[in-house]
Coordinates of C-alpha atoms and ligand atoms in Angstrom, one line a residue:
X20 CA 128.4 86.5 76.6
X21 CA 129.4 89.6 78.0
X22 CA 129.7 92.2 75.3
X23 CA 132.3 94.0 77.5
X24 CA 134.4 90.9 77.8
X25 CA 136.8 92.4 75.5
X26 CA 137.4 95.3 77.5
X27 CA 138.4 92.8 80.6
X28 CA 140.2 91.1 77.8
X29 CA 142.4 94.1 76.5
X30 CA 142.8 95.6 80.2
X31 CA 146.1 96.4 80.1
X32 CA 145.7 97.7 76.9
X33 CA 143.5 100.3 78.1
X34 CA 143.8 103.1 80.1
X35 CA 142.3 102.2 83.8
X36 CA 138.8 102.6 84.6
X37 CA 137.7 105.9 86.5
X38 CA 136.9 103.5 89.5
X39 CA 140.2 102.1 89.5
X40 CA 141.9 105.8 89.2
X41 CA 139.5 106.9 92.0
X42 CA 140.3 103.5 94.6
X43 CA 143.9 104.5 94.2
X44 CA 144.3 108.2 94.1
X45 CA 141.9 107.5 97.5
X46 CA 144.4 104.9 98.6
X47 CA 147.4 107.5 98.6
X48 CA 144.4 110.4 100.3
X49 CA 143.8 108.0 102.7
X50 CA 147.7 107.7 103.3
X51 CA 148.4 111.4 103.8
X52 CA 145.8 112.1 105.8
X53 CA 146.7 109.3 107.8
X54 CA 150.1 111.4 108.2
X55 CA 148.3 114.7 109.2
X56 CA 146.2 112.8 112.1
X57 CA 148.6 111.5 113.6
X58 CA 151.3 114.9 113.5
X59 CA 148.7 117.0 113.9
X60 CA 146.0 115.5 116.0
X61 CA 143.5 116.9 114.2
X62 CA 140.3 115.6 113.4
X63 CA 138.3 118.1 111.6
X64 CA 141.1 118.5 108.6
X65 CA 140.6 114.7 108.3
X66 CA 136.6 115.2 107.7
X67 CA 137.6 118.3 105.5
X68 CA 140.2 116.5 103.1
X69 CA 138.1 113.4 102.5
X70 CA 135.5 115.1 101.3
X71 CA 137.3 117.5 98.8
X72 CA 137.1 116.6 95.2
X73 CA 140.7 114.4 94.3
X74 CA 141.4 116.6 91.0
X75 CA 142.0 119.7 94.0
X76 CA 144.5 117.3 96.3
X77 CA 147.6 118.4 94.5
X78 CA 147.0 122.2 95.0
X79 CA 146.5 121.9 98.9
X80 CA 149.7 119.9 99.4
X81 CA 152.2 121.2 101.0
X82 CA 155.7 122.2 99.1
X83 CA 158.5 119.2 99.3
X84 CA 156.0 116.1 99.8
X85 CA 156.5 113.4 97.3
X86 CA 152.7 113.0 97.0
X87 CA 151.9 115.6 94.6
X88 CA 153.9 114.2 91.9
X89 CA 152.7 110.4 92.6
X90 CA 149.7 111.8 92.1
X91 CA 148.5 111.3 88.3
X92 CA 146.0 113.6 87.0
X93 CA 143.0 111.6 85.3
X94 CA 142.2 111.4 81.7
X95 CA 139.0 113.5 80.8
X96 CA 136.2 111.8 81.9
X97 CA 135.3 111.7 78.3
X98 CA 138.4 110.1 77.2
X99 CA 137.9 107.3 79.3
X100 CA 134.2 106.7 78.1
X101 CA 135.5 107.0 74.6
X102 CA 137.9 104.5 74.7
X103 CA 135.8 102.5 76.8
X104 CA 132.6 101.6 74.9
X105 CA 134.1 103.0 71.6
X106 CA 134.8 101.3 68.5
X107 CA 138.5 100.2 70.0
X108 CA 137.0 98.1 72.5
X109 CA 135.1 95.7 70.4
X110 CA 136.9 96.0 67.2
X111 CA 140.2 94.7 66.5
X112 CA 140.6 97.9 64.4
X113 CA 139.9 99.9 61.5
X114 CA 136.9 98.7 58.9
X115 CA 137.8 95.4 56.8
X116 CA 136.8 94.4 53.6
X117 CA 134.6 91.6 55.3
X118 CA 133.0 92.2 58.6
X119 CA 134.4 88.7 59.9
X120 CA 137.8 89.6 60.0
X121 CA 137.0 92.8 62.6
X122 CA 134.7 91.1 65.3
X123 CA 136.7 90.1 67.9
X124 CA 136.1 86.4 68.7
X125 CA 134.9 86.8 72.8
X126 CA 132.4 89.4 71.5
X127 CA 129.3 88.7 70.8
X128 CA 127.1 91.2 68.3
X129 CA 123.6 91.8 66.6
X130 CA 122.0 93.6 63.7
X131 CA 119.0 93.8 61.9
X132 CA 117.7 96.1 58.8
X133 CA 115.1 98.9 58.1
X134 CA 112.8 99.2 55.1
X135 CA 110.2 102.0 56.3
X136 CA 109.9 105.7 55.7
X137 CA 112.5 106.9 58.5
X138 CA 110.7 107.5 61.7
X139 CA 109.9 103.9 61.6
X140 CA 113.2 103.0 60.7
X141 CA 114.4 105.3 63.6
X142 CA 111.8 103.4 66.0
X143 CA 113.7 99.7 64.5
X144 CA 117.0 101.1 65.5
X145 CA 115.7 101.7 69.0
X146 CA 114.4 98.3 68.9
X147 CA 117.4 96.6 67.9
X148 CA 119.3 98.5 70.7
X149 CA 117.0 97.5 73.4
X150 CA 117.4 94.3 72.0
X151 CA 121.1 94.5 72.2
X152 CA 120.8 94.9 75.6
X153 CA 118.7 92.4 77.0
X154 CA 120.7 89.9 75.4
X155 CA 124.0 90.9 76.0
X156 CA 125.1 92.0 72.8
X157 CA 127.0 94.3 70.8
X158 CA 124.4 96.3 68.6
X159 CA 125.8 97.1 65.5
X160 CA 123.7 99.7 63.4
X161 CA 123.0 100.1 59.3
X162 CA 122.6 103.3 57.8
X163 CA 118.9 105.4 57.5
X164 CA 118.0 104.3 53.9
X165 CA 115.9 106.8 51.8
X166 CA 112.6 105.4 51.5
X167 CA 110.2 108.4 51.3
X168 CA 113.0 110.8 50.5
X169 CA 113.8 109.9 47.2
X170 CA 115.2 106.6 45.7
X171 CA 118.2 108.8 43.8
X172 CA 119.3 110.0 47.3
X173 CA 122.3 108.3 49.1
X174 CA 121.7 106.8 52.9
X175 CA 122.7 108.8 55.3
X176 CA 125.1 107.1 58.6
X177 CA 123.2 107.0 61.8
X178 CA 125.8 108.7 63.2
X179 CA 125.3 111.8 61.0
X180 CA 122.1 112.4 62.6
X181 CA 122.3 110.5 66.2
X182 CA 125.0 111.5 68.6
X183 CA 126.5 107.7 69.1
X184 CA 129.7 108.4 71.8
X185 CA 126.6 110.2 73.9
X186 CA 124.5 107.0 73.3
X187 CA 127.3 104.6 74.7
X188 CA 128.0 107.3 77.7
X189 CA 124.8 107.1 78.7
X190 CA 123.9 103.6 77.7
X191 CA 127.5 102.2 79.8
X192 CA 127.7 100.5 76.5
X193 CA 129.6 99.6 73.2
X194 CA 127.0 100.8 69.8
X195 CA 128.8 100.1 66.8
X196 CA 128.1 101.6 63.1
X197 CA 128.1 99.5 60.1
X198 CA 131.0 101.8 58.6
X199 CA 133.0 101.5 61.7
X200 CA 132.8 97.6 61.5
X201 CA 133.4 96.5 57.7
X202 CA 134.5 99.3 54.8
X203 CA 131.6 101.4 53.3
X204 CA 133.7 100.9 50.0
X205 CA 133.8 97.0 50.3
X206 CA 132.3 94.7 47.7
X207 CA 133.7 91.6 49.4
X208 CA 130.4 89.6 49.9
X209 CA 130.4 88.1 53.2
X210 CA 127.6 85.2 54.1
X211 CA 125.6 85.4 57.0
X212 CA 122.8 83.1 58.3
X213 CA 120.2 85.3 59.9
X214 CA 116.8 84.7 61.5
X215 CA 113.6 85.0 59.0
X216 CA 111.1 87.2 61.4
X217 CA 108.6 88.3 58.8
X218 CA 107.5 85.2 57.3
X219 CA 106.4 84.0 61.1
X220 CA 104.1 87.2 62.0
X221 CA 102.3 88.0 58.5
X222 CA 100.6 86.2 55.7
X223 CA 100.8 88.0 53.4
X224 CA 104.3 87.9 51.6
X225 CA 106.2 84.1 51.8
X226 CA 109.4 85.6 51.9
X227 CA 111.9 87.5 54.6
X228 CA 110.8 90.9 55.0
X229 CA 112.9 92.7 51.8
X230 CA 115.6 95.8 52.3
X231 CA 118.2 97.2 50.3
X232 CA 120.8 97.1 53.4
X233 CA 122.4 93.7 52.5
X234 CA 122.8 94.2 49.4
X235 CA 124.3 97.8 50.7
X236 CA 126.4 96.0 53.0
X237 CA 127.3 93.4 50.5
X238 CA 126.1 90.6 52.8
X239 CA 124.3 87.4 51.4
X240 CA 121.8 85.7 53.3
X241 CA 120.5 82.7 54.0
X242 CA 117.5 83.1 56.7
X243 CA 115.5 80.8 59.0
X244 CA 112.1 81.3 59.5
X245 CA 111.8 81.6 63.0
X246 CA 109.3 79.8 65.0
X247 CA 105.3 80.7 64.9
X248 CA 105.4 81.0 68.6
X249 CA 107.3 83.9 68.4
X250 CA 104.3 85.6 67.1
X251 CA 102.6 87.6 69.8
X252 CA 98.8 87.7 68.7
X253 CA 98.5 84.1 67.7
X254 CA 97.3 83.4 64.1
X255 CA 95.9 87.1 64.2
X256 CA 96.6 88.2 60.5
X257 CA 95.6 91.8 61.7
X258 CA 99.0 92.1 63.3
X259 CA 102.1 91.7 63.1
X260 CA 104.1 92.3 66.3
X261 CA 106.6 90.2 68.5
X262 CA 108.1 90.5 71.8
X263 CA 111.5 91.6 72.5
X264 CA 112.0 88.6 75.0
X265 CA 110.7 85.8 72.5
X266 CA 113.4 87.3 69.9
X267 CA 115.5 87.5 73.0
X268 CA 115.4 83.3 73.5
X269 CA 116.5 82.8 69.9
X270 CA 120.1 84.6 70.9
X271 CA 120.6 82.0 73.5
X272 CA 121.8 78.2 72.6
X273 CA 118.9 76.0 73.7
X274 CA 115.8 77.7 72.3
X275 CA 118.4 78.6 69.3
X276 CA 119.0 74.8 68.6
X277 CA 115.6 73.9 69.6
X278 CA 114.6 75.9 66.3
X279 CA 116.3 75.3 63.8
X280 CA 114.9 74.4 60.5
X281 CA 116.6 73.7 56.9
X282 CA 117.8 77.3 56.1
X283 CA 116.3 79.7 53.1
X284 CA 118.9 79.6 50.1
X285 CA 121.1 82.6 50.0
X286 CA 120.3 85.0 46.9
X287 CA 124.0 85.1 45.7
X288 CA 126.5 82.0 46.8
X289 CA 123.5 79.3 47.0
X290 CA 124.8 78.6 50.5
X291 CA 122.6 77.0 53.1
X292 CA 123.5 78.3 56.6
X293 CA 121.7 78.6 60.2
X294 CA 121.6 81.6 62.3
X295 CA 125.1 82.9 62.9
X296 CA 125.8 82.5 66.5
X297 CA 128.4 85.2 66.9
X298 CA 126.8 88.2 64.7
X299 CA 123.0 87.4 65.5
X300 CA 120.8 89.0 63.0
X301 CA 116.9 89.5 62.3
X302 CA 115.5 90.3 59.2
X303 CA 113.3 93.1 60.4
X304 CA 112.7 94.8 64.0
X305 CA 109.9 97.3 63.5
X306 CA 106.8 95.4 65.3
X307 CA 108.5 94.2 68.3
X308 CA 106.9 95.6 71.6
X309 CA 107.4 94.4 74.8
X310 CA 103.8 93.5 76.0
X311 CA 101.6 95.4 73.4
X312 CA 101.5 96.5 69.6
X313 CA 103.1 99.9 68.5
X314 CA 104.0 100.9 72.1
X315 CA 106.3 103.5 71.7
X316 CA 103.6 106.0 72.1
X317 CA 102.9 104.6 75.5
X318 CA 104.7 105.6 79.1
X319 CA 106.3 102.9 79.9
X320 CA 107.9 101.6 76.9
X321 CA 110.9 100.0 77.7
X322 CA 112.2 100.9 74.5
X323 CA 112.2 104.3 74.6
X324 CA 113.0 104.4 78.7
X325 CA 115.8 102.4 78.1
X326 CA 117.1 103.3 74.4
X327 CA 115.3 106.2 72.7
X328 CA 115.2 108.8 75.3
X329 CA 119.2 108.5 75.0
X330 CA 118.9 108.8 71.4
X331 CA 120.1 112.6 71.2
X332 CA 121.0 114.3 68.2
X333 CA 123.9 114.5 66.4
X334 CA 125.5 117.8 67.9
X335 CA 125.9 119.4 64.2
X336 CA 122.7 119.0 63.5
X337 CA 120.9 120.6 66.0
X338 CA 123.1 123.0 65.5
X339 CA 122.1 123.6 62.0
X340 CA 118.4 123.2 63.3
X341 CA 119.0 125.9 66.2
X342 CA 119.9 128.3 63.1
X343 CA 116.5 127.3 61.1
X344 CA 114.3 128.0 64.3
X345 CA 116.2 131.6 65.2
X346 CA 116.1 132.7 61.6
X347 CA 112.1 131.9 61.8
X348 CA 111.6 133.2 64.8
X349 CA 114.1 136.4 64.3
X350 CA 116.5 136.1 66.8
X351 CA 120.4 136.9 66.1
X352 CA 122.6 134.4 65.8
X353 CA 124.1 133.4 68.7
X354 CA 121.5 134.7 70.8
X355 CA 119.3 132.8 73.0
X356 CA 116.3 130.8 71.5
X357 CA 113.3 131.7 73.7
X358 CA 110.5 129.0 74.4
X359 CA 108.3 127.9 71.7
X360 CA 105.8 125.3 71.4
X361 CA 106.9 123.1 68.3
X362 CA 103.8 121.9 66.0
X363 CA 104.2 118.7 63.6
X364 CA 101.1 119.0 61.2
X365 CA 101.2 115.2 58.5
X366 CA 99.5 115.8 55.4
X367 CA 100.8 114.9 52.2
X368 CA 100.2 110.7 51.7
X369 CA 98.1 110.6 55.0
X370 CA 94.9 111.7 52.4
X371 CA 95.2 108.2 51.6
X372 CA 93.2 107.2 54.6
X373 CA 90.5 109.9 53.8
X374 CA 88.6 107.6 51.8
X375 CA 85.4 109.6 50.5
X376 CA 85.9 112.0 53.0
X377 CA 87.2 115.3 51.1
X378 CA 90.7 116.5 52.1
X379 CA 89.2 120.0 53.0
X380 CA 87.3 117.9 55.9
X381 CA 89.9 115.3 56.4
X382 CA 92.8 117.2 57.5
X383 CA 92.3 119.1 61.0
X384 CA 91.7 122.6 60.4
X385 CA 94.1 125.2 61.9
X386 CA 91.4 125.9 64.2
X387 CA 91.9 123.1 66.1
X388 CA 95.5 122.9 66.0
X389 CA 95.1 126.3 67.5
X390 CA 93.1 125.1 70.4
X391 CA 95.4 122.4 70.8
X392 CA 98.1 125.6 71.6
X393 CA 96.3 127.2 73.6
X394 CA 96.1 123.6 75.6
X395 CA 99.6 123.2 75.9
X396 CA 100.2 126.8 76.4
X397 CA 97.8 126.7 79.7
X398 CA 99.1 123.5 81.0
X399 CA 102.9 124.7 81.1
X400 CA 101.8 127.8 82.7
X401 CA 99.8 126.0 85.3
X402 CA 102.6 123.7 86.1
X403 CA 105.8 125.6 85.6
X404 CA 104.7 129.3 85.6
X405 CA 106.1 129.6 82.0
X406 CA 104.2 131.7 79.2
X407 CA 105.2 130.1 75.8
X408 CA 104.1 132.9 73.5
X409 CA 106.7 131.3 70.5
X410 CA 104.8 129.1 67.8
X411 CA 107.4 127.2 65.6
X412 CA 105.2 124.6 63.4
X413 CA 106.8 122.0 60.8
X414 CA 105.2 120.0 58.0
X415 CA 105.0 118.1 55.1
X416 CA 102.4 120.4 53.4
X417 CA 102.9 122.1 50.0
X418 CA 99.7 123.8 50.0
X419 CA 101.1 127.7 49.4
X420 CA 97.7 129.0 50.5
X421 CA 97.6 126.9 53.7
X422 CA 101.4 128.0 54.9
X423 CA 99.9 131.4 54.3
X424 CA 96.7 131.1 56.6
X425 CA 99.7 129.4 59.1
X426 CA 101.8 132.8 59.5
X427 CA 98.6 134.6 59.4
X428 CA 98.2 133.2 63.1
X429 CA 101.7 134.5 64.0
X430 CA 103.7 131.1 64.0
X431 CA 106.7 130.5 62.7
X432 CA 108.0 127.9 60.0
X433 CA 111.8 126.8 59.0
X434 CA 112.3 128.1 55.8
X435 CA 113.6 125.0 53.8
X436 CA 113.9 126.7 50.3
X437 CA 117.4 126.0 50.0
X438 CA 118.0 123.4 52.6
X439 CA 118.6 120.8 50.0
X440 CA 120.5 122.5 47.6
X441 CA 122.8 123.1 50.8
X442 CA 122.8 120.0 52.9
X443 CA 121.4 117.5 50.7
X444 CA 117.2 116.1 50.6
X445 CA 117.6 114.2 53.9
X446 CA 117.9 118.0 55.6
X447 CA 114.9 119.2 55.9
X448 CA 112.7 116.2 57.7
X449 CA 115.8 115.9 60.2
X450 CA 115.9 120.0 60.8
X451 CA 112.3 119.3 61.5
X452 CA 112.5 116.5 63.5
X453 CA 115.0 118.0 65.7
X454 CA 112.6 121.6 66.1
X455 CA 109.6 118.9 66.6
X456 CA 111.9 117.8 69.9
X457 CA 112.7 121.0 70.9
X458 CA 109.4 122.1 72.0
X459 CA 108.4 123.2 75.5
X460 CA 105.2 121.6 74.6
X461 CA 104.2 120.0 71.2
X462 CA 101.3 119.5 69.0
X463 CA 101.5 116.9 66.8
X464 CA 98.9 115.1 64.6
X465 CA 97.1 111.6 65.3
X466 CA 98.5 108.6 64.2
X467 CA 102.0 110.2 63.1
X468 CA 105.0 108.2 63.7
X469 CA 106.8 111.4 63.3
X470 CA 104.5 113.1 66.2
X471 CA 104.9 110.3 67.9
X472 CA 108.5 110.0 68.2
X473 CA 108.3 113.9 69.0
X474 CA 106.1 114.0 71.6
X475 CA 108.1 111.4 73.3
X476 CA 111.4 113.5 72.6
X477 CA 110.0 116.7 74.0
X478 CA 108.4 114.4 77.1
X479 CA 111.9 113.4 77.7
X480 CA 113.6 116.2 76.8
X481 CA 112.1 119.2 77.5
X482 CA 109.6 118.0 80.1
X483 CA 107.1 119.3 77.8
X484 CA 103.4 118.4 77.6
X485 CA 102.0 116.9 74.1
X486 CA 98.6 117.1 72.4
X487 CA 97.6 114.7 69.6
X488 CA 95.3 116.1 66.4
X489 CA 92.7 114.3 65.9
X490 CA 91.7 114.6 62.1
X491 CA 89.9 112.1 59.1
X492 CA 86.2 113.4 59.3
X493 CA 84.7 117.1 60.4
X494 CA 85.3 118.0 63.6
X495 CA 87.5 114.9 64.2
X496 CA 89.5 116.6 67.4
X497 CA 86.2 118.5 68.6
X498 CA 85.9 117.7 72.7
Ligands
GTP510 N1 110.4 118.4 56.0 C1 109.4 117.7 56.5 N2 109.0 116.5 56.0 C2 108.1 115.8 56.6 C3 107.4 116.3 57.7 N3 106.5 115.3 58.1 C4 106.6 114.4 57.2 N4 107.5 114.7 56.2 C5 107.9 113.9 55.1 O1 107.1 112.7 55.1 C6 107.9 111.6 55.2 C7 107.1 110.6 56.1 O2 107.7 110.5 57.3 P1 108.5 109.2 57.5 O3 109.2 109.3 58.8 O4 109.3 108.9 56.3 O5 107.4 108.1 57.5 P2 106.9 107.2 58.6 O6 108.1 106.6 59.3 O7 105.9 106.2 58.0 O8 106.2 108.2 59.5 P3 104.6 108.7 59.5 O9 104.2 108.5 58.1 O10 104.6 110.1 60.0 O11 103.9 107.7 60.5 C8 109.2 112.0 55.8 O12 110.3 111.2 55.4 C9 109.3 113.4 55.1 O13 109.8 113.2 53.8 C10 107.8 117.5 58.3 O14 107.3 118.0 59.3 N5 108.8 118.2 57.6
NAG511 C1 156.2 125.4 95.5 O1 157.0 124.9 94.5 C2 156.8 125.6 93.3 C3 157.6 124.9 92.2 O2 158.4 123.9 92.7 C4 157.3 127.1 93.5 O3 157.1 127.8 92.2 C5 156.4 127.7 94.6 O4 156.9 129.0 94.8 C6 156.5 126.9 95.8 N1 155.6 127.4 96.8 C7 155.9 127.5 98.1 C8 154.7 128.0 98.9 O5 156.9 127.2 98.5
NAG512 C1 134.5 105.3 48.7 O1 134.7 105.5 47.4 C2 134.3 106.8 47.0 C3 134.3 106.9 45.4 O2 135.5 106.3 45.0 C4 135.2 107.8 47.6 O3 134.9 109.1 47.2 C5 135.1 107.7 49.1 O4 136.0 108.6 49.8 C6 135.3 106.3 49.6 N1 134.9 106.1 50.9 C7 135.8 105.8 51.9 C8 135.3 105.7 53.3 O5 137.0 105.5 51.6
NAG513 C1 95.1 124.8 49.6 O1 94.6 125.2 50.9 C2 93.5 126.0 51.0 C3 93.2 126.5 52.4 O2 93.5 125.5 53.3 C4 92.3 125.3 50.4 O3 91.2 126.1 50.3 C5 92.7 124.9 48.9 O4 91.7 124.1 48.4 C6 94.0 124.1 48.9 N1 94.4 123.9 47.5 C7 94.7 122.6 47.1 C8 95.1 122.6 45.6 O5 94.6 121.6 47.7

């Protein structure tokens, strides 16, 4: 179904679209003008008015004609896009105590859950949005759960650090947050069959792939296991991926009925139920890809083409972030940030992949983070005649000694001493990750989700170049 249906639904509740505004402020153009050919004769004030801008039409009539006044000005284009693929136009309303009593029954919706560090949970929300749209639905979105941040910190919204009325502008389409759609504050326990992902791509673990979100969202669950075929590597225990269109067929009724199998138990009311039709929901979205593992590092991801490129920040946020990177670099407030090149260097728990190799070899020295620079440096002079002398670099390293040999080399570093005590733990990786997006060119470090998503951001963004890091034995990125 349509998930704008309800728009078409509640037209006249609405205000009218800008196409409709435009077809009949044109209507009454075309009328005037009609009047000024045939008084006047003239041809060249019919070719002049037609192609003036309809907002200016009211200025350039004369005195005494009724059709300034029948003339309504339009909403702010904003307005209209607000109202349009906002919360009011596939809600009945404000959030309810249970999430059934706001969906509004010609609208069909989707969700899904995140148990990662956040970067991946930020790729699954992208997923699930993509997702959204090739099947029509409504997305609605959970909160970013604190998995590597600390388990004593709260979630945060997704719309506290993603800009969501810029993601349905650009998008043309309704995104919904959790806390938009049933109260934050609810304990009413709703039930919810959902569709059992996990246990049909991996091995390992004979249940649904586990996360704190229902329980946060006071949903219980009975799942489905969903087909094998949905698998993309057939019985290939060395991944664990699935495509977006095989999760795609599951949303629609035939391949839906054609797979359904006696339903998991549900954890807390012991009922038994099959995928719910009207809010479709998947245990977990993380390895879907639409024609090869992990491939939101590669160009043509639809994924991020379609979704994550639209993905901006939340407005506040970079705002906060813009203060971190002039206070590093030394530039006033409120004046202009100059270029930099932004650096994400992943330490910390990536020494678990160092195996005997000792973390002094492991790691990449600055050495070659500093050729990788120069790299970027050269290749945004070469194609836009643009010296980037401005090094801002961000990481997950304690290592006083090593942040010392790091402003030795003249870059620059947020300083996140009392970013928690101000904003709260979440602050500093998502100061980062927004300075990591800002870069006219970016260096980020091999096999990073966080670089990942960053070189991707400043690709899209900044239409800046990216280097990778290579690191894990001596001379790893030597070449
Ligand atoms: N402040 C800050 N924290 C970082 C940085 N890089 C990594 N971290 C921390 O390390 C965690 C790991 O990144 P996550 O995004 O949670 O983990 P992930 O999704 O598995 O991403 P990767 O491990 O990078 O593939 C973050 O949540 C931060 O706590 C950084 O540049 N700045
Ligand atoms: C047009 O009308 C407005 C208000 O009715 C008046 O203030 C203005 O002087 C008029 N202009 C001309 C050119 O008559
Ligand atoms: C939820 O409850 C907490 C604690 O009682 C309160 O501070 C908060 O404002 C409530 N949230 C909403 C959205 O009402
Ligand atoms: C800190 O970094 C320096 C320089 O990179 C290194 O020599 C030292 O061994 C590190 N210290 C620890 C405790 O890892």
């Amino acid at each position: 179904m349509d998930p704008d249906s309800a728009r078409y639904k509640d037209k006249d509740e609405l205000p009218p679209s800008p196409q409709a505004f435009l077809s009949r402020k044109r209507f009454i153009l075309v009328a005037w003008v009609a009047l000024v050919i045939v008084s006047l004769g003239c041809l060249s004030t019919f070719v002049s008015y037609t192609s003036i801008p309809t907002t200016q039409i009211p200025t350039e009539l004369p005195n005494g004609t009724s059709h300034s006044t029948a003339v309504p000005s339009p909403p702010p284009q904003a307005q209209v896009v607000l109202e349009t693929f906002g919360p009011q136009s596939v809600l009945k309303g404000a959030p309810t105590l249970s999430f059934r009593d706001n969906l509004l029954p010609d609208v069909q919706y989707i969700t899904s859950w995140v148990s990662a560090g956040w970067t991946n949970d930020v790729m699954t929300y992208i997923n699930l949005i993509y997702l959204a749209l090739i099947t029509d639905r409504v997305p609605i979105i959970p909160e970013f759960i604190p998995s590597h941040i600390g388990g004593h910190v709260p979630p945060i919204p997704f719309g506290e650090v993603f800009d969501v009325p810029r993601l349905r502008k650009l998008l043309g389409r309704p995104v919904l947050e959790w806390r938009e759609v049933k109260h934050p504050n609810s304990t009413f326990i709703d039930d919810l069959g959902c569709w059992n992902v996990w246990e049909a791509v991996q091995y390992r673990e004979a249940f649904p792939r586990r996360s704190r979100i229902p329980n946060d969202l006071s949903l219980d669950i009975s799942y489905t296991k969903a087909p094998e075929w949905i698998k993309m590597i057939p019985n290939y225990e060395h991944d664990q991926h699935v495509t977006f269109w095989s999760l795609a067929r599951l949303a629609f009724p035939t391949t839906r009925k054609a797979s359904l199998v006696p339903p998991l138990e549900s954890p807390k009311h012991k009922h038994f139920l099959p995928p719910d039709e009207q809010l479709l929901c998947y245990d977990y979205l993380y390895y879907v890809s639409a024609h090869q593992p992990f491939e939101l590092e590669y160009d043509y991801s639809p994924a991020w083409r379609y979704v994550g490129k639209y993905m901006h920040w939340n407005p506040q946020l970079e705002k906060l972030a813009d203060s971190y990177v002039r206070r590093a670099i030394g530039v006033p407030e409120d004046a202009p940030i100059p270029p930099f090149i932004s650096i994400h260097v992943r330490h910390h728990d990536f020494e678990t992949w160092c195996g005997d190799v000792p973390i002094i070899d492991c790691f990449a020295p600055l050495s070659a983070i500093s050729r990788r620079v120069g790299e970027v440096q050269q290749e945004i002079h070469e194609k836009r005649g643009l010296r980037v002398n401005h090094v801002v670099i961000t990481s997950d390293e304690r290592n006083a000694t090593w942040w010392r040999q790091v402003s030795e080399l003249g870059w620059f570093a947020p300083d996140h001493t009392d970013t928690k005590a101000l904003y709260g733990d979440w602050y500093p990786v998502l100061i980062d990750a927004v300075i990591q997006s800002q870069g006219a060119g970016f260096v980020g470090t091999d096999r990073s989700t966080m670089s990942i998503i960053a070189a991707r951001r400043a690709e899209s963004w900044q239409n800046g170049p990216n280097r990778m890091v290579k690191w894990g034995t001596p001379g790893a990125d030597d070449h």
